[in-house]
Structures are given as structure tokens and as C-alpha cells.
Coordinates of C-alpha atoms in Angstrom, one line a residue:
M25 CA 13.0 110.2 27.4
A26 CA 12.1 109.2 31.0
M27 CA 10.7 106.1 29.4
V28 CA 14.1 105.4 27.9
V29 CA 15.8 105.8 31.3
A30 CA 13.2 103.5 32.9
V31 CA 14.0 100.6 30.5
L32 CA 17.8 101.2 30.2
V33 CA 19.0 101.7 33.8
P34 CA 20.2 98.5 35.4
W35 CA 18.8 98.9 38.9
G36 CA 15.3 97.7 39.9
W37 CA 13.6 94.4 39.6
E38 CA 14.8 92.3 36.8
A39 CA 15.4 88.5 36.3
G40 CA 19.0 87.6 36.7
E41 CA 20.0 84.2 35.5
A42 CA 16.6 83.2 34.0
T43 CA 16.6 85.6 31.0
L44 CA 18.5 88.0 28.9
Q45 CA 16.2 90.7 30.4
G46 CA 13.0 89.6 28.7
V47 CA 11.2 91.3 31.6
K48 CA 12.7 94.6 30.7
A49 CA 11.6 94.1 27.1
G50 CA 8.1 93.6 28.3
D51 CA 8.3 96.7 30.4
A52 CA 9.4 98.5 27.2
V53 CA 6.2 97.4 25.5
V54 CA 4.1 98.7 28.3
A55 CA 6.0 102.0 28.8
A56 CA 6.3 102.8 25.1
G57 CA 2.7 101.8 24.5
A58 CA 1.5 104.2 27.2
V59 CA 3.6 107.1 25.6
L60 CA 2.3 106.2 22.1
C61 CA -1.3 106.2 23.4
G62 CA -0.8 109.6 25.0
C63 CA 0.5 111.0 21.7
L64 CA -2.5 109.7 19.8
L65 CA -5.0 110.7 22.4
A66 CA -3.6 114.2 22.4
G67 CA -5.3 114.8 19.1
W68 CA -8.6 113.4 20.2
R69 CA -10.4 116.8 20.1
R70 CA -9.0 117.7 16.7
K71 CA -11.2 117.0 13.8
E72 CA -8.3 116.5 11.5
G73 CA -6.5 114.2 14.0
R74 CA -2.8 114.1 14.5
R75 CA -0.5 114.3 11.4
I76 CA 2.3 111.6 11.3
G77 CA 5.0 111.9 8.7
I78 CA 6.5 108.7 7.3
T79 CA 10.1 108.4 6.1
G80 CA 12.0 105.8 4.1
I81 CA 13.4 104.4 7.4
D82 CA 9.9 104.1 8.8
L83 CA 8.8 102.1 5.7
T84 CA 11.8 99.8 5.9
V85 CA 11.3 99.2 9.6
A86 CA 7.6 98.4 8.9
G87 CA 8.7 95.9 6.3
M88 CA 11.0 94.2 8.7
A89 CA 8.3 94.1 11.4
A90 CA 5.9 92.6 8.9
L91 CA 8.5 89.9 8.0
Q92 CA 9.1 89.1 11.7
L93 CA 5.3 88.9 12.4
F94 CA 4.9 86.5 9.4
W95 CA 7.6 84.2 10.9
V96 CA 6.2 84.4 14.4
C97 CA 2.7 83.5 13.2
R98 CA 4.1 80.6 11.1
A99 CA 6.1 79.3 14.1
Q100 CA 2.9 77.9 15.6
G101 CA 3.7 78.8 19.2
T102 CA 7.3 77.6 19.3
V103 CA 9.0 81.0 19.5
D104 CA 10.7 81.8 22.8
G105 CA 8.6 84.4 24.7
E106 CA 11.8 86.4 25.4
V107 CA 12.5 86.8 21.7
A108 CA 8.9 87.8 21.0
W109 CA 9.0 90.4 23.8
R110 CA 12.3 91.8 22.7
L111 CA 11.0 92.3 19.1
A112 CA 7.7 93.8 20.4
G113 CA 9.5 96.0 22.8
G114 CA 11.8 97.3 20.1
G115 CA 8.9 98.0 17.8
M116 CA 6.8 99.8 20.4
L117 CA 9.8 101.9 21.6
Y118 CA 10.6 102.9 18.0
A119 CA 7.0 104.0 17.4
A120 CA 6.9 106.0 20.7
A121 CA 10.2 107.7 20.0
R122 CA 9.0 108.6 16.5
A123 CA 5.8 110.0 18.0
C124 CA 7.8 112.1 20.4
G125 CA 9.7 113.5 17.4
W126 CA 13.2 113.4 18.9
K127 CA 15.7 114.4 16.3
G128 CA 18.9 114.4 18.3
E129 CA 18.4 117.5 20.4
L130 CA 20.8 118.1 23.3
W131 CA 18.2 117.3 25.9
G132 CA 17.7 113.9 24.3
W133 CA 21.4 113.2 24.2
W134 CA 21.8 114.2 27.8
T135 CA 19.0 111.7 28.8
L136 CA 20.5 108.9 26.8
L137 CA 24.0 109.6 28.2
A138 CA 22.6 109.5 31.8
A139 CA 21.0 106.1 31.1
W140 CA 24.2 104.8 29.6
S141 CA 26.2 106.2 32.4
A142 CA 24.0 104.2 34.9
Q143 CA 25.0 101.1 33.1
A144 CA 28.7 102.0 33.2
L145 CA 28.5 102.8 36.9
Y146 CA 26.7 99.4 37.5
G147 CA 29.6 97.7 35.7
I148 CA 32.2 99.5 37.9
E149 CA 30.2 98.6 41.0
E150 CA 30.0 95.0 40.0
A151 CA 33.8 94.8 39.3
T152 CA 35.3 97.2 41.9
E153 CA 37.9 94.8 42.9
G154 CA 39.3 95.0 39.4
F155 CA 40.4 98.6 39.9
R156 CA 42.9 98.0 42.7
R157 CA 45.8 97.7 40.2
W158 CA 45.9 98.2 36.5
R159 CA 47.2 94.7 35.8
D160 CA 44.5 93.2 38.0
W161 CA 41.5 94.5 36.0
R162 CA 39.0 91.8 35.5
E163 CA 35.9 91.4 33.4
M164 CA 33.4 94.2 33.8
V165 CA 30.0 92.8 33.0
G166 CA 27.5 95.5 34.0
S167 CA 24.1 93.9 34.0
F168 CA 24.7 92.1 30.7
G169 CA 26.7 89.1 32.0
N170 CA 29.3 89.5 29.2
S171 CA 32.3 91.9 29.2
G172 CA 32.4 92.2 25.4
I173 CA 28.7 93.2 25.2
W174 CA 29.2 95.6 28.1
S175 CA 32.2 97.3 26.4
G176 CA 30.3 97.5 23.1
F177 CA 27.5 99.3 24.9
T178 CA 30.2 101.6 26.5
A179 CA 31.5 102.4 23.0
C180 CA 28.1 103.6 21.9
A181 CA 27.9 105.7 25.2
G182 CA 31.3 107.2 24.4
V183 CA 30.2 108.3 20.9
A184 CA 27.0 109.8 22.5
A185 CA 29.2 111.7 24.9
W186 CA 31.2 113.2 22.1
V187 CA 28.1 114.2 20.2
C188 CA 26.3 115.6 23.3
L189 CA 29.2 117.6 24.8
S190 CA 31.0 118.7 21.6
E191 CA 27.8 120.6 20.6
S192 CA 27.4 122.2 24.0
G193 CA 28.9 125.5 22.6
N194 CA 31.1 126.2 25.7
R195 CA 34.6 125.4 26.7
A196 CA 33.5 123.4 29.8
G197 CA 31.4 121.1 27.7
K198 CA 34.1 120.5 25.2
A199 CA 36.6 119.8 28.0
L200 CA 34.1 117.4 29.5
A201 CA 33.8 115.7 26.1
G202 CA 37.5 115.0 26.2
L203 CA 37.2 113.6 29.7
C204 CA 34.3 111.3 28.5
A205 CA 36.4 110.1 25.6
A206 CA 39.2 109.2 28.0
A207 CA 36.8 107.4 30.4
T208 CA 35.4 105.5 27.5
V209 CA 38.8 104.3 26.4
A210 CA 39.4 103.1 30.0
G211 CA 36.2 101.2 29.9
L212 CA 37.0 99.6 26.6
V213 CA 40.4 98.5 28.0
A214 CA 38.6 96.9 30.9
G215 CA 36.0 95.3 28.7
D216 CA 38.7 93.8 26.5
S217 CA 36.7 93.5 23.3
R218 CA 38.1 94.0 19.8
A219 CA 34.7 94.4 18.3
A220 CA 33.9 97.2 20.7
W221 CA 37.2 99.0 19.8
L222 CA 36.2 98.8 16.1
G223 CA 32.7 100.2 16.9
Y224 CA 34.1 103.1 18.9
A225 CA 36.6 103.9 16.2
A226 CA 34.0 103.9 13.5
G227 CA 31.6 106.1 15.5
S228 CA 34.3 108.5 16.5
M229 CA 35.6 108.8 13.0
G230 CA 32.1 109.4 11.7
W231 CA 31.8 112.4 14.0
W232 CA 35.4 113.8 13.6
W233 CA 35.2 113.5 9.8
G234 CA 32.3 115.9 9.7
M235 CA 33.8 118.2 12.3
L236 CA 37.4 118.5 11.2
R237 CA 38.9 119.9 8.0
G238 CA 42.1 119.6 6.0
R239 CA 45.2 118.2 7.7
W240 CA 43.5 117.9 11.1
R241 CA 41.1 115.4 9.5
R242 CA 44.0 113.4 8.2
V243 CA 45.9 113.6 11.5
A244 CA 42.8 112.4 13.4
T245 CA 42.3 109.5 10.9
V246 CA 45.9 108.3 11.2
A247 CA 45.9 108.6 15.0
V248 CA 42.7 106.7 15.4
A249 CA 43.7 104.0 12.9
V250 CA 47.1 103.5 14.6
G251 CA 45.6 103.5 18.1
V252 CA 42.9 101.0 17.2
A253 CA 45.3 98.8 15.3
G254 CA 47.6 98.8 18.3
M255 CA 44.8 97.8 20.7
M256 CA 43.6 95.1 18.3
V257 CA 47.1 93.6 18.2
F258 CA 47.5 93.9 21.9
V259 CA 44.2 92.3 22.7
G260 CA 44.6 89.6 20.0
M261 CA 48.1 88.5 21.1
R262 CA 46.7 86.1 23.7
P263 CA 46.1 82.5 22.5
E264 CA 42.4 82.5 23.7
R265 CA 41.7 85.5 21.5
A266 CA 43.0 83.6 18.4
A267 CA 40.8 80.7 19.3
S268 CA 37.8 83.1 19.7
A269 CA 38.4 84.5 16.2
E270 CA 38.7 81.0 14.7
G271 CA 35.5 80.0 16.4
R272 CA 33.6 82.9 14.9
L273 CA 34.9 82.0 11.5
L274 CA 33.6 78.5 12.0
V275 CA 30.2 79.9 13.0
W276 CA 30.0 82.0 9.9
K277 CA 31.1 79.1 7.7
V278 CA 28.3 76.9 9.1
A279 CA 25.8 79.7 8.9
E280 CA 26.6 80.1 5.2
R281 CA 25.6 76.5 4.7
V282 CA 22.3 77.1 6.5
F283 CA 21.6 80.2 4.3
A284 CA 22.3 78.2 1.2
E285 CA 19.9 75.5 2.3
H286 CA 17.2 78.1 3.4
P287 CA 17.6 81.2 1.2
W288 CA 14.2 82.5 2.2
G289 CA 14.9 82.2 5.9
T290 CA 14.5 79.8 8.8
G291 CA 12.2 82.0 10.8
T292 CA 12.3 84.0 14.0
D293 CA 14.9 82.6 16.4
G294 CA 15.8 80.2 13.5
F295 CA 19.6 80.6 14.0
R296 CA 19.5 79.0 17.5
R297 CA 17.0 76.4 16.3
T298 CA 19.0 75.2 13.2
Y299 CA 22.7 75.9 13.9
G300 CA 23.5 72.9 16.0
E301 CA 22.2 70.4 13.4
A302 CA 24.1 72.2 10.6
Q303 CA 27.3 72.3 12.6
G304 CA 27.1 68.6 13.3
R305 CA 26.7 67.8 9.6
Y306 CA 29.6 70.2 8.7
L307 CA 32.0 68.7 11.2
E308 CA 31.1 65.2 10.1
E309 CA 31.5 65.9 6.4
E310 CA 34.4 68.2 6.1
G311 CA 35.4 69.7 9.5
T312 CA 39.0 69.7 10.5
E313 CA 40.4 68.5 13.9
R314 CA 40.9 72.1 14.9
E315 CA 37.3 73.0 14.1
R316 CA 36.0 70.0 16.0
T317 CA 38.0 71.2 19.1
L318 CA 36.7 74.8 18.6
A319 CA 33.1 73.8 18.1
D320 CA 30.7 74.8 20.9
E321 CA 27.0 74.9 21.6
T322 CA 26.5 78.2 19.8
T323 CA 23.2 80.1 20.1
V324 CA 24.3 83.5 18.6
A325 CA 25.8 84.3 15.2
F326 CA 28.4 86.9 16.3
N327 CA 27.3 89.0 13.4
E328 CA 23.9 90.6 13.1
G329 CA 24.0 90.4 9.3
V330 CA 24.6 86.7 9.4
R331 CA 21.8 86.2 11.9
T332 CA 19.4 88.2 9.7
A333 CA 20.4 86.2 6.6
V334 CA 19.8 82.9 8.4
E335 CA 16.5 83.9 10.0
T336 CA 14.8 86.1 7.4
G337 CA 16.7 85.1 4.2
I338 CA 17.0 87.2 1.1
P339 CA 14.1 89.5 1.9
G340 CA 15.5 90.3 5.3
L341 CA 19.0 90.9 3.9
A342 CA 17.5 93.3 1.3
L343 CA 15.6 95.2 4.0
L344 CA 18.7 95.3 6.3
A345 CA 20.9 96.7 3.5
T346 CA 18.3 99.3 2.8
L347 CA 18.0 100.3 6.4
V348 CA 21.8 100.6 6.8
W349 CA 22.0 102.8 3.7
L350 CA 19.1 105.1 4.8
A351 CA 20.4 105.3 8.4
L352 CA 24.0 106.2 7.5
R353 CA 23.7 108.3 4.3
R354 CA 24.7 111.9 4.5
E355 CA 21.9 114.5 4.4
K356 CA 22.0 117.7 2.5
G357 CA 22.7 121.0 4.3
E358 CA 26.2 120.5 5.7
G359 CA 27.0 123.0 8.5
T360 CA 23.5 123.5 9.7
E361 CA 22.3 122.7 13.2
A362 CA 20.0 120.0 11.8
E363 CA 23.0 118.4 9.9
A364 CA 25.1 118.4 13.1
R365 CA 22.4 116.5 14.9
G366 CA 22.0 114.1 12.0
R367 CA 25.7 113.5 11.9
G368 CA 25.8 112.8 15.6
V369 CA 23.0 110.2 15.4
R370 CA 24.7 108.7 12.3
S371 CA 28.0 108.4 14.2
A372 CA 26.4 106.6 17.2
L373 CA 24.5 104.3 14.8
G374 CA 27.8 103.6 12.9
A375 CA 29.4 102.6 16.2
W376 CA 26.6 100.2 17.0
M377 CA 26.6 98.7 13.5
A378 CA 30.4 98.3 13.4
F379 CA 30.2 96.5 16.7
A380 CA 27.4 94.3 15.4
L381 CA 29.6 92.9 12.7
F382 CA 31.5 90.9 15.3
S383 CA 29.0 90.5 18.1
Y384 CA 25.3 90.1 18.9
P385 CA 23.9 93.3 20.4
A386 CA 20.4 92.8 18.9
T387 CA 19.9 89.8 21.2
V388 CA 20.8 91.8 24.3
F389 CA 17.9 94.0 25.5
Q390 CA 19.8 97.2 26.4
C391 CA 21.9 97.2 23.3
W392 CA 18.8 96.6 21.1
M393 CA 17.0 99.5 22.8
V394 CA 20.0 101.8 22.1
F395 CA 19.8 101.0 18.4
V396 CA 16.0 101.4 18.3
V397 CA 16.1 104.9 19.9
L398 CA 19.0 106.1 17.7
L399 CA 17.2 104.8 14.6
A400 CA 14.0 106.6 15.6
G401 CA 16.0 109.8 16.1
R402 CA 17.6 109.4 12.7
A403 CA 14.1 108.8 11.1
S404 CA 12.7 111.9 12.8
G405 CA 15.3 114.0 11.1
A406 CA 15.0 112.4 7.6
K407 CA 12.9 113.6 4.7
E408 CA 9.3 112.6 4.7
V409 CA 8.0 110.5 1.7
M410 CA 4.3 110.4 2.8
A411 CA 2.1 111.3 5.7
F412 CA -1.3 110.3 7.2
R413 CA -3.5 111.6 10.0
T414 CA -4.6 109.5 12.9
G415 CA -8.2 109.6 14.3
R416 CA -10.1 108.2 17.2
V417 CA -10.1 104.7 15.7
T418 CA -6.3 104.6 15.7
A419 CA -6.1 105.9 19.3
V420 CA -8.7 103.4 20.6
G421 CA -7.0 100.6 18.7
M422 CA -3.6 101.4 20.1
T423 CA -5.1 101.6 23.6
V424 CA -6.7 98.2 23.3
A425 CA -3.4 96.7 22.0
V426 CA -1.5 98.1 24.9
M427 CA -4.0 96.7 27.4
V428 CA -3.7 93.3 25.7
A429 CA 0.2 93.6 26.0
V430 CA -0.1 94.4 29.7
A431 CA -2.4 91.4 30.2
A432 CA 0.2 89.1 28.6
H433 CA 3.2 90.7 30.3
F434 CA 2.2 90.2 33.9
P435 CA 2.0 86.4 33.6
Y436 CA 5.4 86.4 32.0
R437 CA 6.8 88.5 34.8
R438 CA 5.3 86.1 37.4
A439 CA 6.7 83.1 35.5
L440 CA 10.2 84.6 35.5
A441 CA 10.0 85.4 39.2
A442 CA 8.9 81.8 39.8
W443 CA 11.8 80.5 37.7
E444 CA 14.3 82.7 39.6
D445 CA 13.0 81.1 42.8
C446 CA 13.5 77.7 41.3
L447 CA 17.1 78.5 40.6
R448 CA 17.7 79.9 44.1
R449 CA 16.2 76.8 45.7
E450 CA 17.7 74.4 43.0
H451 CA 14.3 72.8 42.9
V452 CA 11.5 72.6 40.2
E453 CA 8.0 71.5 41.2
A454 CA 6.3 68.7 39.3
G455 CA 4.1 70.1 36.5
A456 CA 5.6 73.5 36.8
F457 CA 5.8 74.1 33.0
G458 CA 2.1 73.4 32.8
A459 CA 1.2 75.9 35.5
E460 CA 3.2 78.9 36.8
L461 CA 6.1 78.4 34.4
R462 CA 3.9 77.9 31.3
P463 CA 4.9 81.2 29.7
L464 CA 8.5 79.8 29.6
R465 CA 7.7 76.5 27.9
N466 CA 9.7 77.6 24.9
N467 CA 12.6 79.2 26.8
Y468 CA 15.8 77.2 26.1
H469 CA 17.5 78.2 29.3
A470 CA 14.6 77.3 31.4
L471 CA 14.0 73.9 29.8
V472 CA 17.7 72.8 29.9
N473 CA 18.3 74.1 33.4
S474 CA 15.1 72.5 34.6
A475 CA 16.3 69.1 33.2
I476 CA 19.6 69.5 35.1
L477 CA 17.9 70.3 38.4
L478 CA 15.5 67.4 38.0
N479 CA 18.2 65.0 37.2
R480 CA 20.2 66.1 40.3
E481 CA 17.1 65.2 42.4
E482 CA 16.8 61.9 40.5
R483 CA 13.4 62.9 39.2
H484 CA 14.3 61.4 35.9
K485 CA 10.9 61.0 34.3
E486 CA 10.2 64.8 34.7
A487 CA 13.8 65.6 33.6
E488 CA 13.2 63.5 30.4
R489 CA 10.1 65.5 29.5
A490 CA 11.9 68.8 29.9
A491 CA 15.0 67.6 27.9
L492 CA 12.8 66.2 25.1
R493 CA 10.9 69.5 24.9
A494 CA 14.3 71.3 24.6
T495 CA 15.6 68.9 21.9
D496 CA 12.3 69.3 19.9
L497 CA 12.9 73.0 19.8
Y498 CA 16.7 73.2 19.5
S499 CA 19.5 70.9 18.5
S500 CA 21.1 71.3 22.0
Y501 CA 24.2 69.4 23.1
T502 CA 23.3 69.9 26.8
A503 CA 19.7 68.8 26.3
F504 CA 20.8 65.6 24.7
V505 CA 23.2 64.9 27.5
E506 CA 20.5 65.5 30.1
E507 CA 18.1 63.3 28.1
G508 CA 20.6 60.5 28.3
I509 CA 21.1 60.9 32.1
A510 CA 17.3 60.9 32.6
A511 CA 16.8 57.8 30.3
E512 CA 19.6 55.9 32.1
G513 CA 18.1 56.7 35.5
Q514 CA 14.9 55.0 34.3
G515 CA 16.7 52.0 32.9
K516 CA 16.2 53.0 29.3
H517 CA 19.8 52.1 28.2
A518 CA 19.2 52.1 24.5
Q519 CA 17.6 55.6 24.6
A520 CA 20.4 56.9 26.8
D521 CA 23.1 55.6 24.5
S522 CA 21.3 57.1 21.5
A523 CA 21.0 60.5 23.2
W524 CA 24.7 60.6 24.1
R525 CA 25.6 59.5 20.6
R526 CA 23.6 62.5 19.3
A527 CA 25.3 64.8 21.7
G528 CA 28.7 63.5 20.6
W529 CA 27.8 64.0 17.0
L530 CA 26.9 67.7 17.6
L531 CA 30.2 68.3 19.4
P532 CA 32.7 65.6 18.4
N533 CA 35.6 66.5 20.7
R534 CA 33.6 66.7 23.9
L535 CA 34.6 64.1 26.6
K536 CA 31.3 63.9 28.5
P537 CA 29.2 61.9 26.0
L538 CA 31.9 59.3 25.5
Y539 CA 32.4 59.1 29.3
Y540 CA 28.7 58.4 29.9
R541 CA 28.7 55.8 27.2
M542 CA 31.8 54.2 28.7
E543 CA 30.2 54.0 32.1
L544 CA 27.0 52.6 30.6
S545 CA 29.0 49.9 28.8
L546 CA 30.7 48.9 32.1
K547 CA 27.3 48.8 33.8
K548 CA 26.0 46.4 31.1
G549 CA 29.2 44.3 31.5
N550 CA 30.6 45.1 28.0
R551 CA 34.2 45.7 29.0
E552 CA 35.6 45.6 25.5
R553 CA 33.3 48.3 24.3
A554 CA 34.1 50.4 27.4
K555 CA 37.9 50.1 26.7
E556 CA 37.3 51.2 23.1
L557 CA 35.4 54.3 24.3
A558 CA 38.1 55.0 27.0
R559 CA 40.8 55.0 24.3
R560 CA 38.7 57.4 22.2
I561 CA 38.5 59.7 25.2
L562 CA 42.3 59.6 25.7
A563 CA 42.9 60.3 22.0
L564 CA 40.8 63.5 22.1
P565 CA 42.5 66.9 22.8
M566 CA 41.5 68.6 26.1
K567 CA 39.9 71.9 25.2
T568 CA 39.8 73.2 28.8
R569 CA 41.5 71.8 31.9
T570 CA 38.8 71.6 34.6
M571 CA 38.3 69.3 37.5
E572 CA 35.6 67.5 35.5
T573 CA 37.7 66.9 32.4
L574 CA 40.7 65.8 34.5
Y575 CA 38.6 63.3 36.4
I576 CA 37.1 61.9 33.1
R577 CA 40.6 61.4 31.7
E578 CA 41.8 59.7 34.8
R579 CA 38.8 57.4 34.8
A580 CA 39.3 56.6 31.1
E581 CA 42.9 55.7 31.8
A582 CA 41.8 53.3 34.5
V583 CA 39.3 51.6 32.2
A584 CA 41.6 51.5 29.1
F585 CA 44.6 49.9 31.0
F586 CA 43.0 48.0 33.8
G587 CA 39.4 47.5 32.6
E588 CA 37.7 49.0 35.6

């Protein structure tokens, strides 16, 4: 479990803005591989080797891993390295946790709770000013960069606290369990996420339902239902929350079209690669004015089932449904110690899965690791369906595989460190993506931000290459905007106008593409065209009032009414 702490605690070297913690995912591959090799080598002297029991969950996970491996191989080197490391880290951590045989023992719960507490403390440390007065609480992001994801992570930690402390067998532990529950509620209020509240309610009810009997079970159910409904209404009363809910409905509606077009899947990271194009077509063909205003450059599905359907199609959905059923089903032997542990793991998994219905925890490293470890614990306590013994060939093969992973991981770490330095200095060297940044050549954030930095320095030819690479991989509004800026800087006016048209097609109610086209028309002396574009800018609703959007509207008014 020390390995789990090493990859979950937020302190230590990790890339900040450059990645969603792909470095930590690589660290997980190395750490978990080392543990797994140790487990395999432990049976080196035994003639019969080491016996490994296989459960239904293991077989389902193996099927999902094989499906992802198929899509990664088929992608022909276009998959973002961070995505590949996250998948590999999850698989290796699952195998290592299974080899250790953790079934939900108290020592394991305490270790997980300590790691989760470190994340919570980090969030408090990063947002201490929010605790001065209750009404002044601000977003608490932890090391995730998103308050909703952080509070969903906190919800899983809260359920773990209930499981760990409620089984302690003494009054002090049970009292501390109540204190942890109260602290979790406070953290959820600070995080301000409806999805996290639903996850915490689902996980807590899964635990209480097995612990309580008779009228106390009914009382707890009603109390939790009323409390969660009240918090949902309270959180959802603000206008921006209604817009957030409508935006997610739009994402799911567009994703449904993608699934209908690609029932067998779009491949690993396929949601981010295909969504922009599909959203543009939907908004053009049947989108409402409200949907055009809500549309954004979406890279996550806000629902892990939707993401799985888009990326792995019908086979992936079937495997996911099987995994959920195997992970949450009730085992025989109610009342035994083993059943209590199993119920605890199921409750924490239920919290994660409920949260995943309205968010994207599988794309954030710490949340993904939480799920992997809990699933491995659930598999260790499930009934075996088959078994096999490992020998020296397996141990040597795994050791070689880990050495290969280490050899690939260190260049990736160096590339991320170099990219962090680029962000700090706001400068990217010429040819960087062919040298020290080569492992990031498929990283969307690195490509787009590189184009932005290069355009600021008026190095438009290099910016154009980075932007074109990004648009080849993803239908990105920002990348098309930067391509247009780079093309205009080189005097390629037709290419610039085409790129900005494409950006406007992806997000019809954005002002910036029309503004750039208006200024380009003025530069070419076409005042009538510029006036037409200015009037279109003034006719669009303003999604957010910023200094930039206010300036664009003022400039459009000057062009529309005075022609300059």
C-alpha cells in the first residue's frame, strides 16, 4: 500500500499546467511493475511457481485491456502519451494490487484513507483564504485543477472513512467515523458539485443499507434522500448551474450521434478526437440558438458510460456493464467479516460510479487510481473461476516489460519538465517537438499552447506547424483560431479566412472568429464585407462578459456604424 500512497499523495515533483498528471501515471507503471515483479520473483525457488486465482472481474478487466490495446495499436502512433500512460498505469496498479491480495482489510483502508486525506489537506492548503467566513468559501481544487473533481474524490474518501472506522470495533473509532462524515460534508459543500453529492449519497446508502435494519434503515434512507435533494436544489438554483446541466445534455446528445455513426467505437481517446466535428454538424443541422450559445470546446464526456460507448462501441459497453454488475453484486454470507469487507468495497465503488455518471473521473489520474485499487480489492474477495501458476518465464517476462516501461517513462518525464520550463518562460525553441518535446507530439495541450506562444512571438511559420498538427489530431476551435493567426502573419489571407471559418463553424456563437475575419476584411479594403461581419458580431448573444468580448463588441460597433 506504500505504492498507493506514493502515487496518490499530491506533494512531490509533478507537472502542473502541462498535463493531467501523466507523470504520476508513468510513476504508477514503474512502482506497480516493481511490486508485481517482486510478487512473481518470490516464487522463483518453488518448483510449482506461484498460484494466481482468476475471478470474473479479472477476466472482464483483461477483456477491456485487450480492447484498449487493439485501439492503441490501430491508432498508428496518434494517441496522446498521457492517455497511454494513464491506461498502462491503471492496468499495472490493478495487477499489483491483485498480486498483493488486498481484500479490504482495515490496514488497507487506513492506508487509502491516509492518501486521500493528503489530497484533502492539499486542497485546504491551496484554498485557505476560503475558510475565513462561510459565505466566502471559494473553489477548492486540490491538485486536480477542478473543484468538482476534487469534491468527487472527497466523496470517495468519505465513504472509505465510514467503512474503515465503522468496522474498528471500538467507540472511539465509531465516533471518529461520524467526525469524518461531517468533515466530508463540509468538503462537499466547499467543492460545490452535484455529481459528488450523488456519489457520496449512493456510497453511504450502500454501506448503511447493509449495516442497519428495520425502521432505522428507512429513517436513514429518507434522511439521506431529503438531505441530498435539498443540497441539489440549493446548488442548482444559480443560473450558471442550470447552464452547466444544459451543456452536459448537449454533450450527451452529440455523443449519441457519434455512437450511432460508429457503433463499434472510435478508438482510444476517440471522444476528444471526434466530438468537435460532430458538434459542429449537429449545431448546423438542428441545433437551437440556446445550444449554439452553450456549445464549448469539449474534450470530456461528463459521463464515463458515454465516453466508453463512443470510444469502444458496443463491445466496450458490454464489458463495462458486466464489470459494474460483477463489482456491485451482493456476495453470499451476509453478516460475516468477509461480507463486511466486501460491502465496504462495493459502497466505495458505488460512490465512484455514481459520481462518474455526471463527471469524468477516469480521465483524472488520482480518481482513476482510486477506482483501480478498489476494483482490485473487490476482485480479491470474489469467487475464483479459474487459476494458473506462474513460473520463471512469467517473472522474467514481467521484469523485462517493467524495464522497457522505465526506459520509455524517463524521456516522457524529461519532456514534461522541458514543457513546464517553456510555459514558465513563455517561449518555445525552434524544432522543440522534434527533439526534447518529441514525446508530447500528440499532446493536445502542448500543441495548442505552443501555437499560442509562438504566435505571440510572431514566429508564425512554427506556430502554423504546431496548429496544423493539433487540427490533424483533434477538431479544435482554439487550434483553428491559432492557425488563422499564423497564416495571416505570413500573408496567407485565404488560409487564415478558411481557418477562422472552420473555428466559427465548430462554435457558431463565438465572437473571436468573426472578429478576426472582420479585421482581415478591413485590411484587404473590403469595407462592406467587414460591416456585414460586424453586424453579425453585434447580433450574437454574449456568453461571458470579459475585457476581450467587450472590446470586440465595441470594435464591431465602430466598424458597423462608422466603417472603421
